[in-house]
XYZ file of C-alpha atoms in Angstrom:
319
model
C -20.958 13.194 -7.507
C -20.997 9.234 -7.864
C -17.449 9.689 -10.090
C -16.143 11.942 -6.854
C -17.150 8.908 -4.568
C -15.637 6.489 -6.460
C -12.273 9.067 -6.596
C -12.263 9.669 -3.104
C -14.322 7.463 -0.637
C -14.392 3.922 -2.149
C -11.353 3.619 -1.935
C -10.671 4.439 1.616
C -13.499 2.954 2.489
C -11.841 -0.875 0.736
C -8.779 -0.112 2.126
C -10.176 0.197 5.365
C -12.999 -2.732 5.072
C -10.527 -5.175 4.244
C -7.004 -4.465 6.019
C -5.661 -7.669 5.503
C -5.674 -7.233 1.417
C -4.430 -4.056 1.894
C -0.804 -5.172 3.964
C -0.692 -7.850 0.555
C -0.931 -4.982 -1.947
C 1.656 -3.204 0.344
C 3.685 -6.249 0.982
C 3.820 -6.555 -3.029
C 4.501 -3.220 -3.340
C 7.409 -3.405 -1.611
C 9.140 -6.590 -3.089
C 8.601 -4.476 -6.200
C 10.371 -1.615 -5.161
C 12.975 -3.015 -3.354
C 14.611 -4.454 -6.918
C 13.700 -1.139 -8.380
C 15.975 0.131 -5.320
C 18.759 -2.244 -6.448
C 18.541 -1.403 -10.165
C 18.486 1.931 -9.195
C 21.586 1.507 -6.860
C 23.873 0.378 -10.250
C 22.967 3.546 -11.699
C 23.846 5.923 -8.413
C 26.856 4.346 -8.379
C 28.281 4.593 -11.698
C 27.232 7.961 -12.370
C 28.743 9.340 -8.134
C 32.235 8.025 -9.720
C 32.281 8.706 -13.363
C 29.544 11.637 -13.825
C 28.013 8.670 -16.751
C 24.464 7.795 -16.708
C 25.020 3.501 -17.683
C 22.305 2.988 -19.810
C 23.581 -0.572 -19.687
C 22.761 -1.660 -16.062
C 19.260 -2.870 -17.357
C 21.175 -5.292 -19.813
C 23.485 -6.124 -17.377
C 20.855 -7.742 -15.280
C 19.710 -9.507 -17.843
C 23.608 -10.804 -18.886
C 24.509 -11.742 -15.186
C 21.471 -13.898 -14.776
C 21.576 -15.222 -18.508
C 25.268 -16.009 -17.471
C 24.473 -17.844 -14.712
C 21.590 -20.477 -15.952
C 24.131 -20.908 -18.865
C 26.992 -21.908 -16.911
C 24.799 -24.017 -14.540
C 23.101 -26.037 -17.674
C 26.491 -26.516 -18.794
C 27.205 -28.770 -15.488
C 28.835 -26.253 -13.056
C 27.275 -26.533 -9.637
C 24.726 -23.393 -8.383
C 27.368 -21.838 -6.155
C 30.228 -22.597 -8.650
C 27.923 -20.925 -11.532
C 27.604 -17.596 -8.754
C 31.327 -17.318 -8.865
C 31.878 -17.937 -12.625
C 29.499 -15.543 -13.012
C 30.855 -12.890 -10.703
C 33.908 -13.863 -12.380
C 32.545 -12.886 -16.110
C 31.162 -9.774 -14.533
C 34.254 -8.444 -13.159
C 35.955 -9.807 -16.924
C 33.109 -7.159 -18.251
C 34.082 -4.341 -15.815
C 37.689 -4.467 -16.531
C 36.508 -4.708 -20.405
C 34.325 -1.659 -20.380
C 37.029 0.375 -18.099
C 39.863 -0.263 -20.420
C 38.483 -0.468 -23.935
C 35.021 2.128 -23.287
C 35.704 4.449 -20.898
C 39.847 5.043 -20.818
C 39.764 6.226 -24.749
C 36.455 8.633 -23.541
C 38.440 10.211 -20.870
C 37.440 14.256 -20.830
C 35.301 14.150 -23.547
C 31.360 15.861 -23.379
C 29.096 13.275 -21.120
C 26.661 12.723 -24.128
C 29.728 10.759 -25.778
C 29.965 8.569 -22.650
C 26.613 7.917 -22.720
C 26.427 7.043 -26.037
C 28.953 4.588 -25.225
C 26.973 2.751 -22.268
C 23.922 2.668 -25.412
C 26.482 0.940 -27.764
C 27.685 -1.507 -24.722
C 24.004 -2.315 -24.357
C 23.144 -3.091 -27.975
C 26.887 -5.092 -28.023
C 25.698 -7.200 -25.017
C 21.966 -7.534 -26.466
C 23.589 -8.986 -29.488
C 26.314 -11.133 -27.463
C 24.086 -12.139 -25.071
C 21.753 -13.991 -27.932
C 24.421 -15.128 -29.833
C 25.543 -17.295 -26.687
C 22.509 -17.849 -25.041
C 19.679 -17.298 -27.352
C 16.099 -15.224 -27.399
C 14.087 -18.151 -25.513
C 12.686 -17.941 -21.849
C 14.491 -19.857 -19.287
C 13.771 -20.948 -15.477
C 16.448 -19.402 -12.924
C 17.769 -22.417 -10.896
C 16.307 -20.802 -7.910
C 16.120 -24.319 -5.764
C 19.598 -25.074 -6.714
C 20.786 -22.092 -4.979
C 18.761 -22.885 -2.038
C 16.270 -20.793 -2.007
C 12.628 -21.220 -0.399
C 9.897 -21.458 -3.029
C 6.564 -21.888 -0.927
C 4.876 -19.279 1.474
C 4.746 -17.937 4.992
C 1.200 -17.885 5.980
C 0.164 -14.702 8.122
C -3.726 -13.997 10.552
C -3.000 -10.216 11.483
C -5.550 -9.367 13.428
C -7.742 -12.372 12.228
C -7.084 -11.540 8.571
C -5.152 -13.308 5.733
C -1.729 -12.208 4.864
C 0.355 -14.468 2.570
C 3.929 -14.170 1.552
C 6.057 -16.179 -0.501
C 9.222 -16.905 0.584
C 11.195 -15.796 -2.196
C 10.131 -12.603 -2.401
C 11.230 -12.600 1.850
C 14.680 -14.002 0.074
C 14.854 -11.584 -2.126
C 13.519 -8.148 0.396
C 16.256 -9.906 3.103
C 19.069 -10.304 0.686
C 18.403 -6.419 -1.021
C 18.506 -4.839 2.522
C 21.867 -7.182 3.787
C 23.547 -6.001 0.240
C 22.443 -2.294 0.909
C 23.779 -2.513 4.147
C 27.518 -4.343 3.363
C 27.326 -1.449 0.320
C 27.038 1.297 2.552
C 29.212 -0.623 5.231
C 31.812 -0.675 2.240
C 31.434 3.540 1.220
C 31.834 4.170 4.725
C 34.321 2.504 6.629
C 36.853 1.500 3.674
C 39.383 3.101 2.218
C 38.295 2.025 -1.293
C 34.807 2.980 -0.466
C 36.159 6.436 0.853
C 37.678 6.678 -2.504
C 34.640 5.956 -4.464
C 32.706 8.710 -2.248
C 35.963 11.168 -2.867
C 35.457 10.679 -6.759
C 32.215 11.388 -6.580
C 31.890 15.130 -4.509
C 35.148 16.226 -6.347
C 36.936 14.123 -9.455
C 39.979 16.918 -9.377
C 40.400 16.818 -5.833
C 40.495 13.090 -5.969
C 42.899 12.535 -8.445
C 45.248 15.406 -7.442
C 45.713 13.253 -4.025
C 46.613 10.138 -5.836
C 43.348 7.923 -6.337
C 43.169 6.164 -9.300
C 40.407 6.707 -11.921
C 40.804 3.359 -13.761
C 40.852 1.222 -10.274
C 37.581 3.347 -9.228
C 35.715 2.672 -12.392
C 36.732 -1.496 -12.852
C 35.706 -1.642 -9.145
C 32.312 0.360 -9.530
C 30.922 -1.336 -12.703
C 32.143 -4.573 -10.635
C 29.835 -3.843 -7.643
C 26.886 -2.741 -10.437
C 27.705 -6.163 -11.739
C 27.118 -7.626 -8.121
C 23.843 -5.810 -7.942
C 22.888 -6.618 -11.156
C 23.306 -10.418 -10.349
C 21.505 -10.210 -7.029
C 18.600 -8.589 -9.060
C 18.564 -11.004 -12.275
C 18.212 -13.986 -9.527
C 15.566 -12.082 -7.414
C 13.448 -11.293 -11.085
C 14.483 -14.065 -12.696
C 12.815 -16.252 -10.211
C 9.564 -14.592 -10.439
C 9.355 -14.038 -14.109
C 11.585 -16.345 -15.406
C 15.015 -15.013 -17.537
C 14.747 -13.575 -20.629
C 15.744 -10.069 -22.436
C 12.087 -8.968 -21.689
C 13.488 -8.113 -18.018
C 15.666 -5.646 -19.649
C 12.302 -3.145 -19.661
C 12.043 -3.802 -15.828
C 15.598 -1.883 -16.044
C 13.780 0.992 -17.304
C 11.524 1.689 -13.915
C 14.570 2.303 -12.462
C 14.307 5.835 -14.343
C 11.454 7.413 -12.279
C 13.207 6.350 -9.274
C 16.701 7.893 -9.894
C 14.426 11.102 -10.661
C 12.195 10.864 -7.597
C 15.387 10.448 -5.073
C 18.182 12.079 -6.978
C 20.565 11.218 -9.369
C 23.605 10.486 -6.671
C 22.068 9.778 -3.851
C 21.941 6.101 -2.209
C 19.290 7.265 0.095
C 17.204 8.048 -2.576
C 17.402 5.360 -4.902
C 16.563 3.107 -1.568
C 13.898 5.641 -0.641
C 12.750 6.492 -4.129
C 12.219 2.942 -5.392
C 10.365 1.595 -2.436
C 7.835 4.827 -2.669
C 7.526 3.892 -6.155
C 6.721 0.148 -5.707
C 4.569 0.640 -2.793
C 2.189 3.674 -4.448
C 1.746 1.988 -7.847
C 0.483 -1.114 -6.611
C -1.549 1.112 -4.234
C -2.804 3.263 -6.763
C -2.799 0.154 -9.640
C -5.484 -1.875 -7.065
C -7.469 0.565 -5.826
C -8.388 3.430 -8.334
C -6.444 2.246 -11.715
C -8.466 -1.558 -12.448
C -11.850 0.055 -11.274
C -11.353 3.686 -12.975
C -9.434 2.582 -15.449
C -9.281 -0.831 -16.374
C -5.976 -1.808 -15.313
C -2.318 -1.341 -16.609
C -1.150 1.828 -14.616
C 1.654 0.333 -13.340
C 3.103 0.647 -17.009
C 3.434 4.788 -16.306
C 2.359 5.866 -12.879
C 5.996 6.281 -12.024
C 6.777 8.628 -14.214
C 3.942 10.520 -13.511
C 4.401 10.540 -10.012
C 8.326 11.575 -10.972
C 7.570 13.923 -12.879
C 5.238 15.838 -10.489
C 8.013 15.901 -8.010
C 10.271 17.369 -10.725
C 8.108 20.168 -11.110
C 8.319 21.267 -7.703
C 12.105 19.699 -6.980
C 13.947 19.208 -9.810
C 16.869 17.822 -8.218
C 14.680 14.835 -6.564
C 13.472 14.584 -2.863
C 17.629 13.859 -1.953
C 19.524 15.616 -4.523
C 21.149 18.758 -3.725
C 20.750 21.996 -5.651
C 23.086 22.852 -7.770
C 23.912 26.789 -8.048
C 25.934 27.842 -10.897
C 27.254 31.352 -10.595
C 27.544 33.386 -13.052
């Protein structure tokens, strides 16, 4: 009876004791899932326009924000070292289109997603070569952004948020929104959405594989810079935040594999419930450290019972 409590009442009862502490664990929650969201994104993308999981994107957060420190510490202004390093990252789209993917075209999937493994071990070994395996501080006041906190009473409590994880939540939601802006109401966006629902279709009309894919693994680029600079500044930059890559995984299951909505969806439910579930029964039950696999639990209980995620659509092969 006393382990029941401690399952089912203490926790309620803490959560509802000490509201204030609660919105914190929820506010941290959701800065966590929001970059999930935005790793997540790079992967919907890719794989809506190519049918090719990029087991790369993780690495490619890691290389964009590598890339930028390095081309600031060699003397380049912040903003300067953002474009040089959009610059590189478009360099590394084009690379991948033409020398990857454009000798891979129509062969099995498991080939092109060996490739995206080989691209990440190529940049792993790149990346030290030119930057080396040390830790290093993203040059988060040189691009301007806040580093102290916005203090919050709600409802005579104590709510405290530092300004750039606000920075990094605002900046997330204004890139989802120009993304989906972009998909929608462009005609290179329409293109990318064409691809995607039907790759025969879309080339029989005239749009260009090769200008999809360089402009896709551009915009994963994008996101993967926006999300190096949101980590980076919390954890510092280093090839460690390649395994932060890797709770993007759960979330593409949990929403669906192609679907925007549910890589925005999927990784703020993810953030949000394992810091939940991390404070409240994982330290006192079990000592800490379920952050490390609640979200593929939780993914793969909502496999069981939807296999194509809580936004993918069924597929129906007939037979």
């Amino acid at each position: 009876m006393d382990l029941l409590n401690r399952i089912f009442l203490e926790p309620w009862g803490e959560m509802a004791a000490a509201p204030d502490f609660f919105l914190q664990v929820v506010w941290e929650g959701l800065v966590s899932g929001t970059l999930y969201a935005l790793i997540a994104l790079g992967f919907v993308l890719i794989f809506r326009s190519s049918r090719i999981f990029n087991f790369a994107q993780g690495i490619m957060v890691v290389f964009a924000a590598l890339t930028l420190v390095g081309l600031h510490e060699m003397g380049l202004p912040a903003w300067v070292a953002v474009a040089g390093t959009l610059g590189v990252m478009f360099a590394l789209a084009w690379t991948v289109e033409r020398v990857v993917l454009r000798p891979l075209v129509g062969q099995p999937d498991i080939i092109l997603f060996m490739a995206t493994i080989g691209l990440t071990l190529f940049l792993i070994g790149f990346g030290e070569t030119i930057f080396g395996g040390e830790n290093r501080q993203m040059i988060t006041r040189e691009l301007g952004i806040p580093t102290g906190d916005f203090v919050l009473e709600p409802g005579g409590g104590l709510l405290i948020l530092q300004q750039i994880d606000v920075t990094a939540v605002s900046v997330a939601g204004l890139l989802v929104l120009a993304l989906l802006a972009f998909l929608n109401f462009t005609r290179m966006g329409r293109a990318v959405r064409a691809l995607g629902d039907d790759h025969q279709a879309a080339l029989s009309v005239g749009i260009s594989l090769q200008t999809i894919w360089v402009l896709v693994w551009f915009i994963a680029g994008i996101i993967a810079l926006v999300t190096g600079i949101a980590w980076g500044s919390r954890a510092g930059v280093s090839f460690a935040l390649e395994v932060i890559a890797y709770k993007a995984l759960p979330v593409l299951m949990l929403g669906g594999l192609e679907s925007i909505t549910g890589a925005i969806v999927g990784g703020l439910l993810i953030g949000v419930l394992e810091k939940i579930f991390e404070i409240y029964w994982g330290a006192p039950l079990m000592g800490g450290g379920t952050e490390t696999w609640f979200a593929f639990v939780l993914a793969l209980i909502v496999l069981l019972f939807r296999p194509q995620g809580l936004f993918g659509e069924r597929i129906i092969e007939r037979v």
